[in-house]
Short mmCIF file of C-alpha atoms in Angstrom, two decimals:
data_model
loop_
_atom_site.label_atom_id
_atom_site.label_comp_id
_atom_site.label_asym_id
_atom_site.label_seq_id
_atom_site.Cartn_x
_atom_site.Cartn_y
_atom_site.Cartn_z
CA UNK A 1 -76.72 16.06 1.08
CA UNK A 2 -74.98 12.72 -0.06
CA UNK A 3 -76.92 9.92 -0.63
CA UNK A 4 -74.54 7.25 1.06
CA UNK A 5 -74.78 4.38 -1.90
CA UNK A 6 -71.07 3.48 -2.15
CA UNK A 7 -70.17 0.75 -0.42
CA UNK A 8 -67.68 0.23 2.43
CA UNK A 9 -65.73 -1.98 1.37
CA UNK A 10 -64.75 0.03 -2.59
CA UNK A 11 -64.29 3.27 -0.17
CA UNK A 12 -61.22 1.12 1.86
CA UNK A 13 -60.06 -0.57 -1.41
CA UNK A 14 -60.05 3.55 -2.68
CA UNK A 15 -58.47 4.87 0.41
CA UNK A 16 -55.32 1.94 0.13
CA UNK A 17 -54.79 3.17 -3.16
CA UNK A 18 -54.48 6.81 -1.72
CA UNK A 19 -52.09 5.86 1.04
CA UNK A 20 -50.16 2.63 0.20
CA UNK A 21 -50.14 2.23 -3.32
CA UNK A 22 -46.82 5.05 -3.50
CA UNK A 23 -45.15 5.98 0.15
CA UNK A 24 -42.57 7.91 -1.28
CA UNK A 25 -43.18 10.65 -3.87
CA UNK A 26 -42.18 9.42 -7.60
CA UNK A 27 -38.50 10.65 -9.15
CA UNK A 28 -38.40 14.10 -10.82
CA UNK A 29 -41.26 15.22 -8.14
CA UNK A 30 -41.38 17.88 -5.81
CA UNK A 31 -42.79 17.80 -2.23
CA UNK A 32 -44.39 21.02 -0.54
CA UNK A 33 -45.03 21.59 3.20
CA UNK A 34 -48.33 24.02 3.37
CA UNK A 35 -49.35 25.92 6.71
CA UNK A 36 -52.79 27.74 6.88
CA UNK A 37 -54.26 29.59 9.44
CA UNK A 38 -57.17 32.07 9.79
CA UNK A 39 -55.72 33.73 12.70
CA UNK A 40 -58.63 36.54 13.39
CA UNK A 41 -56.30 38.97 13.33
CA UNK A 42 -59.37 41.76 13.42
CA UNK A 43 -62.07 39.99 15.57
CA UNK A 44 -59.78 38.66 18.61
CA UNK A 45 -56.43 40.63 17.89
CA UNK A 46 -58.23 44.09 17.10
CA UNK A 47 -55.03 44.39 14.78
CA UNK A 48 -52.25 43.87 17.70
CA UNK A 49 -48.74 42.72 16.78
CA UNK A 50 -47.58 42.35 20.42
CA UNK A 51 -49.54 40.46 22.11
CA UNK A 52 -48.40 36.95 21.42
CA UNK A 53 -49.94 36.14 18.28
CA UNK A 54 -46.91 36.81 15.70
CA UNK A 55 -44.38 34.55 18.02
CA UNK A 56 -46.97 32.32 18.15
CA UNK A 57 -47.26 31.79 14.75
CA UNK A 58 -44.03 32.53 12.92
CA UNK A 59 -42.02 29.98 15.26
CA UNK A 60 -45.05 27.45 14.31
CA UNK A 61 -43.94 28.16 10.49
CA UNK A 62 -40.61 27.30 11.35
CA UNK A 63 -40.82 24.54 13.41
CA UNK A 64 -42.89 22.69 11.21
CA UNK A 65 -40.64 23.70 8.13
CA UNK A 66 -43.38 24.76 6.08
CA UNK A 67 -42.68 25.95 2.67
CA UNK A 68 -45.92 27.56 1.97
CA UNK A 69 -47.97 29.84 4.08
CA UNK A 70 -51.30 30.81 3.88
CA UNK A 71 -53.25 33.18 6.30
CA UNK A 72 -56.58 34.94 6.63
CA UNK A 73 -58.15 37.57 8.50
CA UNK A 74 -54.92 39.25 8.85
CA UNK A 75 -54.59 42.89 8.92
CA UNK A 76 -51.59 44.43 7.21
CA UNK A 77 -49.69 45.24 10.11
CA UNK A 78 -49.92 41.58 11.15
CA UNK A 79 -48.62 41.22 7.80
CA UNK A 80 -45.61 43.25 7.84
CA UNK A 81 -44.65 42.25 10.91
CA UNK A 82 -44.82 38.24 10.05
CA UNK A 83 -43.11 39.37 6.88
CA UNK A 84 -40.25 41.25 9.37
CA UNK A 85 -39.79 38.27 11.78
CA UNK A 86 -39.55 35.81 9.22
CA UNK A 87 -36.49 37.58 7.58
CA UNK A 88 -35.02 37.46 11.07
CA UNK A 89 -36.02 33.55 11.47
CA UNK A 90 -33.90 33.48 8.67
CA UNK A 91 -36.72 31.70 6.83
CA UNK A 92 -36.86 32.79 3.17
CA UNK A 93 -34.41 31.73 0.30
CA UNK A 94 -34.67 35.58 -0.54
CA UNK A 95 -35.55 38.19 1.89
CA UNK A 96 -36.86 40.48 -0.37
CA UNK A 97 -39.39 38.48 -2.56
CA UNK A 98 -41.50 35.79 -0.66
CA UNK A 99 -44.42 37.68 0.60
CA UNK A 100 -48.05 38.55 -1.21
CA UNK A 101 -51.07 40.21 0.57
CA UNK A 102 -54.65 41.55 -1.06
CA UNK A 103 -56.78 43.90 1.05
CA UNK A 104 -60.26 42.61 1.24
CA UNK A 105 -61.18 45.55 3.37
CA UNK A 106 -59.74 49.46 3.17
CA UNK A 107 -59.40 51.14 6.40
CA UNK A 108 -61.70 52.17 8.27
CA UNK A 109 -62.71 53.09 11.66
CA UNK A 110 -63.01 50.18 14.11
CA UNK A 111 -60.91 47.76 11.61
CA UNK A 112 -57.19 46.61 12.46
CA UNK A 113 -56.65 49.76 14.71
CA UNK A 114 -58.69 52.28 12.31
CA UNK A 115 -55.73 52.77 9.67
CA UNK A 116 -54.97 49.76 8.03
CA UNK A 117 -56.47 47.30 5.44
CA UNK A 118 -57.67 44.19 6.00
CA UNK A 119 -57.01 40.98 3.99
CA UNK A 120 -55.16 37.36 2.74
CA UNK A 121 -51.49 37.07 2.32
CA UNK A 122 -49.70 34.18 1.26
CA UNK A 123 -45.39 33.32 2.35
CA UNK A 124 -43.26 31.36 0.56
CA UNK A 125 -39.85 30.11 1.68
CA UNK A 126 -38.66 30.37 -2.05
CA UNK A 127 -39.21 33.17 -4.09
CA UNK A 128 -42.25 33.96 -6.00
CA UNK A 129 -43.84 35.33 -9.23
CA UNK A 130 -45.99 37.88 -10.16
CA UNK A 131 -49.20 37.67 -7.61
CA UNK A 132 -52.79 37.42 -9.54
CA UNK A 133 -56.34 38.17 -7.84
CA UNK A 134 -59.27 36.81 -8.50
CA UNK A 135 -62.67 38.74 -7.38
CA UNK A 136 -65.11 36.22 -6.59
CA UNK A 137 -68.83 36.78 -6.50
CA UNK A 138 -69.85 39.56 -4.26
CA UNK A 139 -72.22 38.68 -1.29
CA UNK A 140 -73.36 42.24 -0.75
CA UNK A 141 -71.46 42.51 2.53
CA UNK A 142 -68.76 45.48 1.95
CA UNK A 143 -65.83 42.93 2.54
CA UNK A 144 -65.04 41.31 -1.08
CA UNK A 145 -63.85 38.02 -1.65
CA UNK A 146 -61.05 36.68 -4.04
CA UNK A 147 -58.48 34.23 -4.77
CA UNK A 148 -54.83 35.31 -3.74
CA UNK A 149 -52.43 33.69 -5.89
CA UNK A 150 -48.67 33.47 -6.89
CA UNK A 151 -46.25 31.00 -8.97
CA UNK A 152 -43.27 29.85 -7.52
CA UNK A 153 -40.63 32.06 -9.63
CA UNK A 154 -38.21 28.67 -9.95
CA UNK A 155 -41.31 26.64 -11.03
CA UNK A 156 -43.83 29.06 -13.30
CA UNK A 157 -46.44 26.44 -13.43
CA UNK A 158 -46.61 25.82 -9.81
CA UNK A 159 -49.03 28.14 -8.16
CA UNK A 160 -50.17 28.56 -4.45
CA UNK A 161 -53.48 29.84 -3.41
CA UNK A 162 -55.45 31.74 -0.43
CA UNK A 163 -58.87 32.19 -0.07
CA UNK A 164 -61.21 33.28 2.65
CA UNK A 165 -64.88 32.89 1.80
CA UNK A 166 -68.09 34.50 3.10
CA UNK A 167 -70.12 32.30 5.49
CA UNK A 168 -73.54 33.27 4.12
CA UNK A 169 -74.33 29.43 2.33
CA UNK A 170 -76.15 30.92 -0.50
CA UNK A 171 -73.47 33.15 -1.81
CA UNK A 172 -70.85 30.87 -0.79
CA UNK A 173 -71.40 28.34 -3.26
CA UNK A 174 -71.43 31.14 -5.72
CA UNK A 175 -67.75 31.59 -4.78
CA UNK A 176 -67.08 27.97 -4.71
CA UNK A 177 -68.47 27.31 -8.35
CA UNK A 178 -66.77 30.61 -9.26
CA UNK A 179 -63.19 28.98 -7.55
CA UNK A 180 -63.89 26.15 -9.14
CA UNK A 181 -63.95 27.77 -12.26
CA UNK A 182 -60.78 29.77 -12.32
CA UNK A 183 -58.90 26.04 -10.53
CA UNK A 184 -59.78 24.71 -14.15
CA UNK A 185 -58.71 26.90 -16.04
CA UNK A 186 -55.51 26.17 -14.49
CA UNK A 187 -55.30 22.75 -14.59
CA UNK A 188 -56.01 23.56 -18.65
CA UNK A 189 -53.22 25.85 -19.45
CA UNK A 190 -50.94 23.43 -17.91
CA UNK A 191 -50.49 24.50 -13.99
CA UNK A 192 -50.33 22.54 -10.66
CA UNK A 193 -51.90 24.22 -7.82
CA UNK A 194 -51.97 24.32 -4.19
CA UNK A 195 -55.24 25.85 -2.30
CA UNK A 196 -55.47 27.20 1.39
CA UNK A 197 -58.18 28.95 3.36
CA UNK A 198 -60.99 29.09 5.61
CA UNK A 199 -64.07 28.23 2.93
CA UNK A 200 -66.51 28.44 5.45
CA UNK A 201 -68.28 25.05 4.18
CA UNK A 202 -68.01 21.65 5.35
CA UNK A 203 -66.73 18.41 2.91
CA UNK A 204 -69.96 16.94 3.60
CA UNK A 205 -72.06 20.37 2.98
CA UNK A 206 -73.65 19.86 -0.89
CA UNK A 207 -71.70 22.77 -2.40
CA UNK A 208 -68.45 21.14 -1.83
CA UNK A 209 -69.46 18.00 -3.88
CA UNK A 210 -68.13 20.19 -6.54
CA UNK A 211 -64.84 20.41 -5.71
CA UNK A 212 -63.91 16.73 -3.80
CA UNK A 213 -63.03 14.26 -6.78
CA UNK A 214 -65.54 11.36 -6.32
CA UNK A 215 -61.90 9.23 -4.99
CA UNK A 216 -62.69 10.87 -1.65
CA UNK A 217 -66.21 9.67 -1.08
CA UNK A 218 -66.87 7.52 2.22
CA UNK A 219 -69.41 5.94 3.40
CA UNK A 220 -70.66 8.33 5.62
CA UNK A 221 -70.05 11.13 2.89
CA UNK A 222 -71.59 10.91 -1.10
CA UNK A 223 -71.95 12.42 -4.14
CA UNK A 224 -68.68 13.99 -4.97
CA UNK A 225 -68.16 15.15 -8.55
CA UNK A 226 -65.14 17.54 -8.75
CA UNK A 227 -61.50 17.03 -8.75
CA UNK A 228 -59.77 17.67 -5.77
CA UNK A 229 -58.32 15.84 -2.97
CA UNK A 230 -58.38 17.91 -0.06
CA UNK A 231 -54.81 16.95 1.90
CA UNK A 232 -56.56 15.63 5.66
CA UNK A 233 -59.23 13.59 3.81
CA UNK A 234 -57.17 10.30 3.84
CA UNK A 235 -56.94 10.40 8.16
CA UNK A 236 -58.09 7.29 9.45
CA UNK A 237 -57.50 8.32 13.00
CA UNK A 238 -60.19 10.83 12.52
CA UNK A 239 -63.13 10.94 9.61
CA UNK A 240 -62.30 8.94 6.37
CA UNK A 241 -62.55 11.59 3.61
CA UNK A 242 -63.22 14.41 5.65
CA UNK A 243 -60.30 14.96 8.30
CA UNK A 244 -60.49 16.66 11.57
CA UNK A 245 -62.30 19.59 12.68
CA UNK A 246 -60.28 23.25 12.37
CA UNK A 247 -63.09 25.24 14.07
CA UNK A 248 -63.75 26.09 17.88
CA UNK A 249 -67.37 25.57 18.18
CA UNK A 250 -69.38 23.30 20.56
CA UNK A 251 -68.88 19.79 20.12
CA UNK A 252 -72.16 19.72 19.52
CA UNK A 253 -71.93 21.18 16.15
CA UNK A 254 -71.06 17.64 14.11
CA UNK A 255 -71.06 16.38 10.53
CA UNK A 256 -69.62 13.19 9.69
CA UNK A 257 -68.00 10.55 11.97
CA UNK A 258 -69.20 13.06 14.72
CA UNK A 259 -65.74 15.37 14.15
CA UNK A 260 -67.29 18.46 14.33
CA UNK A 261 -67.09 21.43 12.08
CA UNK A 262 -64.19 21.84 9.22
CA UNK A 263 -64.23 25.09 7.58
CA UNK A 264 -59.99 25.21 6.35
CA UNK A 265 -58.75 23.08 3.60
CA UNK A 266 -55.73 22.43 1.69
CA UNK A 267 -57.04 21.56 -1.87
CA UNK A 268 -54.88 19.89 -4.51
CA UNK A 269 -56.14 18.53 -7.79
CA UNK A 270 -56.11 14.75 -7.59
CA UNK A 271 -54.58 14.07 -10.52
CA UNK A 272 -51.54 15.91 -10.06
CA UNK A 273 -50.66 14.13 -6.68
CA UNK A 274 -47.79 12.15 -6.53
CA UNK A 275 -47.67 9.05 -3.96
CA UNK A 276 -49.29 9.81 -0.53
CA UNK A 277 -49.73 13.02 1.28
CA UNK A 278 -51.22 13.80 4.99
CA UNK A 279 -52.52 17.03 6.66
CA UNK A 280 -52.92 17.65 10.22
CA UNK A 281 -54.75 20.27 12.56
CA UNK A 282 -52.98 21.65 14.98
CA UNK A 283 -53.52 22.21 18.38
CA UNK A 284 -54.87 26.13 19.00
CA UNK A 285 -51.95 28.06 20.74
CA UNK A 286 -52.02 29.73 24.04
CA UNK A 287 -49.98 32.25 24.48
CA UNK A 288 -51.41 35.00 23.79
CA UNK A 289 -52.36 37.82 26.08
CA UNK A 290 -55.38 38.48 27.25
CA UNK A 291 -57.66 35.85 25.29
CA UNK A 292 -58.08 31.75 25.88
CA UNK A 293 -56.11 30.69 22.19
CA UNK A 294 -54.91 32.82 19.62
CA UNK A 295 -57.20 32.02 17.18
CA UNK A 296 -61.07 30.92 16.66
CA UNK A 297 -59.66 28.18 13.77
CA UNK A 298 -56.97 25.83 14.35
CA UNK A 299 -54.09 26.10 12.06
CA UNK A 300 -53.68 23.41 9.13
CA UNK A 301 -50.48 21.90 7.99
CA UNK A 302 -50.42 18.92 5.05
CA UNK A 303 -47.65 17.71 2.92
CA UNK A 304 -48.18 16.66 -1.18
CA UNK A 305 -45.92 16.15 -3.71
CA UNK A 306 -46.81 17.28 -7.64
CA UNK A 307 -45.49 15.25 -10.15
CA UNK A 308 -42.53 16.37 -12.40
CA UNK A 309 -43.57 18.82 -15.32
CA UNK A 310 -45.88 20.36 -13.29
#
């Protein structure tokens, strides 16, 4: 855990700098609208398309305008058939190339309505590149765990990101330190990148330190060494360098500023930012049949720009 030595006052003087030093993004920039969700799409939805979950969130996509879409936990009929209602939405730039999904599971009985796989996908309102996957450490469970990515095909160097990681602590900071890992070798061949997904750790949780640049430590919430920002950590209405909880769990369960428990992100690296950027959780939808919300994790929208060249 963080050993809370940095003072208040150098984390406000920081946190200025974050949101007031640049209100607009710089010239020659360009500004992305992410939306993540986890949506369960196996554990509540047993693999359903009609019961209130793909209305739910599709016209959330488009409402908020988002230009990048990340989701987890979806099976691949979820998949096809936010990938079918978006074309009608009249959402993508080009119908037939804004979509990417990775099984993390193969069918099997009792999964997604016994015939499907199981997986990430990512959406992109303009088209995209090749996709690449990256197998991160196994935690002996059957389900793998990798890093979905894809470039934007007008912008090569401009890469978005899913991830879903396991929730067993030990191995996940295997996959974080292995994440880490491939994020850098990015950032040194020359390529801006946008994460999303449910990591399954908390900002505050010691193998996170690794990713949060040290600019995002708060008094409450010490010791990071990486090089991300992570797009809701500049909040003040909720936790200073944390952001607001995206997990339904008893209020009990808190970390820092008592918000309870954060387990999505939207990572960028901090030095590719461009002037300010914000994220926000949403509230958990209702309207689907049969259960309380759609979802078990709140869905997580931020906007960043990248600065030009990248």
């Amino acid at each position: 855990m963080r050993t809370g030595r940095v003072v208040v006052l150098s984390f406000l003087l920081t946190m200025a700098v974050v949101l007031g030093s640049a209100p607009y993004a710089a010239a020659g920039s360009a500004t992305y609208r992410l939306w993540h969700w986890n949506i369960a799409g196996n554990a509540l939805h047993h693999g359903s398309v009609s019961d209130g979950l793909i209305d739910a969130l599709t016209a959330s996509v488009r409402h908020r305008d988002a230009d990048l879409v990340s989701l987890n936990e979806v099976c691949h009929g979820q998949y096809e058939a936010v990938l079918k209602r978006l074309r009608h939405l009249g959402w993508p730039a080009d119908r037939t190339n804004f979509a990417r999904f990775t099984p993390t599971l193969g069918p099997r009985e009792g999964l997604c309505r016994g015939s499907e796989a199981y997986g990430v996908a990512l959406f992109s309102k303009r088209p995209l590149g090749p996709a690449a996957t990256y197998v991160l450490p196994s935690d002996g469970a059957v389900e793998r765990r990798v890093l979905l990515c894809a470039p934007l095909a007008a912008r090569p160097k401009v890469t978005f990101c899913t991830t879903h990681l396991t929730p067993m602590s030990a191995y996940n900071k295997r996959q974080i330190t292995a994440l880490r890992t491939h994020l850098d070798a990015f950032a040194h061949a020359g390529r801006s990148y946008m994460v999303a997904g449910d990591f399954n750790a908390q900002p505050h949780q010691e193998r996170m330190e690794q990713l949060y640049a040290p600019s995002a430590n708060s008094p409450a919430d010490q010791g990071d060494r990486g090089a991300h920002r992570e797009l809701d950590d500049a909040d003040a209405r909720h936790c200073m360098g944390r952001g607001e909880r995206t997990f339904t769990v008893p209020a009990a369960s808190l970390g820092p500023c008592g918000s309870g428990v954060k387990l999505d992100h939207l990572l960028v690296r901090a030095a590719q930012i461009s002037g300010a950027y914000s994220a926000d959780a949403l509230a958990l939808p209702t309207s689907c049949s049969g259960m309380r919300y759609c979802s078990d994790h709140h869905a997580l929208i931020g906007t960043v720009s990248l600065r030009s060249g990248r």
